[in-house]
Short mmCIF file of C-alpha atoms in Angstrom, two decimals:
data_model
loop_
_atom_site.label_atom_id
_atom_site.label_comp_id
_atom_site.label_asym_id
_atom_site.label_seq_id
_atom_site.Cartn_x
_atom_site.Cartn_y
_atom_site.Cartn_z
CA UNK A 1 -9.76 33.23 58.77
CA UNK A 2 -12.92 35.73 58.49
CA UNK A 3 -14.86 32.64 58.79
CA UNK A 4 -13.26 31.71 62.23
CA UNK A 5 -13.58 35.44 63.62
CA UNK A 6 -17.47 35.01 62.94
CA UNK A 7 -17.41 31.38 64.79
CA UNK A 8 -15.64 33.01 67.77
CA UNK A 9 -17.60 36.45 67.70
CA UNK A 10 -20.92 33.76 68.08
CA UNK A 11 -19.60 32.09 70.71
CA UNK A 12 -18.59 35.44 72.16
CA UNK A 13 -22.13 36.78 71.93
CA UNK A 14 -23.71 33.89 73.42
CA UNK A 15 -21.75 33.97 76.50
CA UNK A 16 -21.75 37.24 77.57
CA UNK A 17 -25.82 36.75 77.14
CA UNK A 18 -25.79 34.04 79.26
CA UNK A 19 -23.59 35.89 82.01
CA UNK A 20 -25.62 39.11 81.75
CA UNK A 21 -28.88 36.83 82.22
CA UNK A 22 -27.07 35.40 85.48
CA UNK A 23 -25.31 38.99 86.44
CA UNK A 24 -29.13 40.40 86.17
CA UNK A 25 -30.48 37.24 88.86
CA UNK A 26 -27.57 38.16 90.86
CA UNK A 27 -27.58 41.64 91.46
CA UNK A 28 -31.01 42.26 91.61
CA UNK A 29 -30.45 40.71 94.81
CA UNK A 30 -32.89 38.54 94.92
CA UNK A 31 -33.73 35.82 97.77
CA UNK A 32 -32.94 32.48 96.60
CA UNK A 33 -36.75 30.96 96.84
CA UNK A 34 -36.96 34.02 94.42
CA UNK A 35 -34.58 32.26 91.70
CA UNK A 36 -35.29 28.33 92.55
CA UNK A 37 -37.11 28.34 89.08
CA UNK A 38 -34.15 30.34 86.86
CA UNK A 39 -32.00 27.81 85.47
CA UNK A 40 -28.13 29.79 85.55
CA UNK A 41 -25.41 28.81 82.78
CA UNK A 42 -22.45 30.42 84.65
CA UNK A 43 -23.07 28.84 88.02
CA UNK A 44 -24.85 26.99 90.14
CA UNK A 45 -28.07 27.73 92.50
CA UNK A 46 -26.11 26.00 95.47
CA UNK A 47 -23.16 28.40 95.12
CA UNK A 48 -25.91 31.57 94.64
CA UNK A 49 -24.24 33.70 97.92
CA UNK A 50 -21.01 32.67 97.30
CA UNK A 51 -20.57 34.16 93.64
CA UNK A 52 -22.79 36.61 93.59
CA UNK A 53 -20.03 39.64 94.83
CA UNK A 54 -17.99 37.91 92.31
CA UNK A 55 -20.51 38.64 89.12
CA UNK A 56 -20.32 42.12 90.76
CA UNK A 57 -16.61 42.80 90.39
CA UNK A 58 -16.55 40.91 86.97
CA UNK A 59 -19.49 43.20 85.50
CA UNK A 60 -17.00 45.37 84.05
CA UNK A 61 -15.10 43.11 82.08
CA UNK A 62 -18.80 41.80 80.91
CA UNK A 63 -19.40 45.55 79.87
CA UNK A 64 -15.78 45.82 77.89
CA UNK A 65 -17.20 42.47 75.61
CA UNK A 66 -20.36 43.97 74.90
CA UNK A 67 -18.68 47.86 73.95
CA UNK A 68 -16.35 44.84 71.57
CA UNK A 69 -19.59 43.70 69.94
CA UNK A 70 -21.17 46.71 69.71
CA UNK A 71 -18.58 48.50 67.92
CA UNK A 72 -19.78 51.24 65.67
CA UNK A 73 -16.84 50.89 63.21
CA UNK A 74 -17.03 47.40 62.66
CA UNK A 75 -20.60 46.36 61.92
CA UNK A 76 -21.17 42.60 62.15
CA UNK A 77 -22.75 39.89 60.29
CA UNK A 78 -26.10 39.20 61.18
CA UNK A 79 -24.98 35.56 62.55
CA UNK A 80 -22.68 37.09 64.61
CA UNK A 81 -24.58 40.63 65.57
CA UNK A 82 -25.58 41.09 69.31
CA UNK A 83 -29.09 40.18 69.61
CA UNK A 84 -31.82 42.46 70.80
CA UNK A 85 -31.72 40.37 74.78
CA UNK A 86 -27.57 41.23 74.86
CA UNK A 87 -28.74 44.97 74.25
CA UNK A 88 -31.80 45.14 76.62
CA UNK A 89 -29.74 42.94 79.36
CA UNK A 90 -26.83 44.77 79.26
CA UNK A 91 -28.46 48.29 79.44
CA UNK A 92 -30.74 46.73 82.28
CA UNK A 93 -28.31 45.27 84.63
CA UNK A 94 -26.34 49.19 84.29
CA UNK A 95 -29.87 50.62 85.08
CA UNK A 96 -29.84 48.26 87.92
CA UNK A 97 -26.46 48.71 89.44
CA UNK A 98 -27.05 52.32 88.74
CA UNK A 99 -30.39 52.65 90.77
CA UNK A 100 -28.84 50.94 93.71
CA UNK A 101 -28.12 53.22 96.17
CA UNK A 102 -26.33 51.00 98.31
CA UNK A 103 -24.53 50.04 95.52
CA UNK A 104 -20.68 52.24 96.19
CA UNK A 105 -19.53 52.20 92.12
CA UNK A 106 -16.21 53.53 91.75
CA UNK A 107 -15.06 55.81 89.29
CA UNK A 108 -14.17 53.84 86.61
CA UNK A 109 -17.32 51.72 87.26
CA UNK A 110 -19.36 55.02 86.72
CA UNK A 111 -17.07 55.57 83.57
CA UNK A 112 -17.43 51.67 82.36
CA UNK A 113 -21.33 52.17 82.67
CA UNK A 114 -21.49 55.34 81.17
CA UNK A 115 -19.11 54.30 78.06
CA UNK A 116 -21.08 51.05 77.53
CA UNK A 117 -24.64 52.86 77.39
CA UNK A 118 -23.10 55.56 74.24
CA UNK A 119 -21.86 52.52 72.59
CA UNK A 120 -24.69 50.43 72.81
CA UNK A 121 -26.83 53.25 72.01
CA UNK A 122 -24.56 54.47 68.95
CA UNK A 123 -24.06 50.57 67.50
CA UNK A 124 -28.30 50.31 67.30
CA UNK A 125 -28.60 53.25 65.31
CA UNK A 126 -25.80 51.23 63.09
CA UNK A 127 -27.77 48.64 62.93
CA UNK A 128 -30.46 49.85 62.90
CA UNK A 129 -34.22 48.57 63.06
CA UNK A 130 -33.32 44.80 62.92
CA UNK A 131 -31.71 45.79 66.91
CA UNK A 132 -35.59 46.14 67.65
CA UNK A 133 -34.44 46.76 71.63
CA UNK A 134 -34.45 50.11 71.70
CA UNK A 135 -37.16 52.69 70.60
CA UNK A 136 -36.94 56.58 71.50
CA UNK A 137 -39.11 56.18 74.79
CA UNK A 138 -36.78 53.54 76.05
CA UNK A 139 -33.64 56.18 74.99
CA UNK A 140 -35.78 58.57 77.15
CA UNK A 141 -36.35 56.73 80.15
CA UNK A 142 -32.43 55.67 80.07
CA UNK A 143 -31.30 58.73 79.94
CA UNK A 144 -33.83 59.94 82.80
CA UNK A 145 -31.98 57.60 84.86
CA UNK A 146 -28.48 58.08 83.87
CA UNK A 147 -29.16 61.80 84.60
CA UNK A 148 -31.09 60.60 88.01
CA UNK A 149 -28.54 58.08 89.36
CA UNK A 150 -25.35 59.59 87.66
CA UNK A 151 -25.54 63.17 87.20
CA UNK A 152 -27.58 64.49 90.37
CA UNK A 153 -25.18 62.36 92.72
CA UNK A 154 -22.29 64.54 93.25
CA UNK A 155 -19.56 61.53 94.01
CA UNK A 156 -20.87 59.62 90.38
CA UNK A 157 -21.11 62.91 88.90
CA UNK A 158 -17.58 64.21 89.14
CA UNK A 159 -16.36 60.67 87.51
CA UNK A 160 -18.56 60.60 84.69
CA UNK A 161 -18.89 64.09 83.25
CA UNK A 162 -16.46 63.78 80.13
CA UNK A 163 -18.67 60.72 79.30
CA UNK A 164 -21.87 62.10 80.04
CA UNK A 165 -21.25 64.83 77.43
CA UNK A 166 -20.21 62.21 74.59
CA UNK A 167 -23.51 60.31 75.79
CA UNK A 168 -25.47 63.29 74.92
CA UNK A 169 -23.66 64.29 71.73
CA UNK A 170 -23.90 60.94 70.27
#
């Protein structure tokens, strides 16, 4: 049974990397001459406009695998460990939503975002340096823009604050 948890953890891992590499084409909003080159898993280039609110409004459920693989209490085997692109993709794509300003989150968006960053963040110091993603200028520079794009907008403010002060105690 342990052995089949791994085998489905793996595949686990490998697909929400391959939807955070598509969420990240998508949402950066990109013209499609832009992406002719990127080669999707989760759909196709044809279909690029018509999915591409749907990655949006499925980004959260995205976020609730990766706070499942990066849980602090349960470290993983290395086979089936997030690798250092889940980490960097998954904090990127936030970043990105984040620093969109056209971009209307909703609270529990704000909260998802804010909860996923403290757990990815507390599962690499876990891990520790095999995670090789994050280093304490990247840690910096996230939390520049958390505080930039969360905390000094009122609306994003008011729904996050409980998790902005576990972000900064962990």
């Amino acid at each position: 049974e342990p052995a089949l948890g791994g085998a489905h953890l793996r595949d686990l891992n490998r697909w929400i990397e391959h939807a955070l590499r598509d969420s990240a084409v998508l949402l950066a909003n990109l013209p499609l001459q832009s992406v002719k080159t990127y080669q999707p898993t989760c759909f196709s280039l044809a279909d690029y406009k018509i999915v591409q609110p749907h990655f949006r409004r499925g980004f959260p459920v995205i976020l609730k695998g990766v706070c499942a693989l990066c849980d602090e209490h349960r470290p993983a085997a290395s086979n089936t460990a997030p690798s250092s692109d889940l980490i960097a993709l998954t904090l990127g794509v936030i970043l990105l939503l984040l620093s969109d300003h056209s971009n209307s989150a909703s609270e529990v968006e704000i909260q998802m975002y804010v909860r996923t960053i403290r757990q990815v963040l507390l599962y690499s110091t876990v891990c520790g340096p095999g995670c090789g993603a994050i280093g304490l200028r990247y840690v910096l520079d996230l939390l520049a823009c958390v505080w930039r794009h969360i905390f000094q907008v009122p609306t994003r403010r008011s729904a996050a604050l409980a998790g902005m002060v576990e972000l900064m105690h962990a």
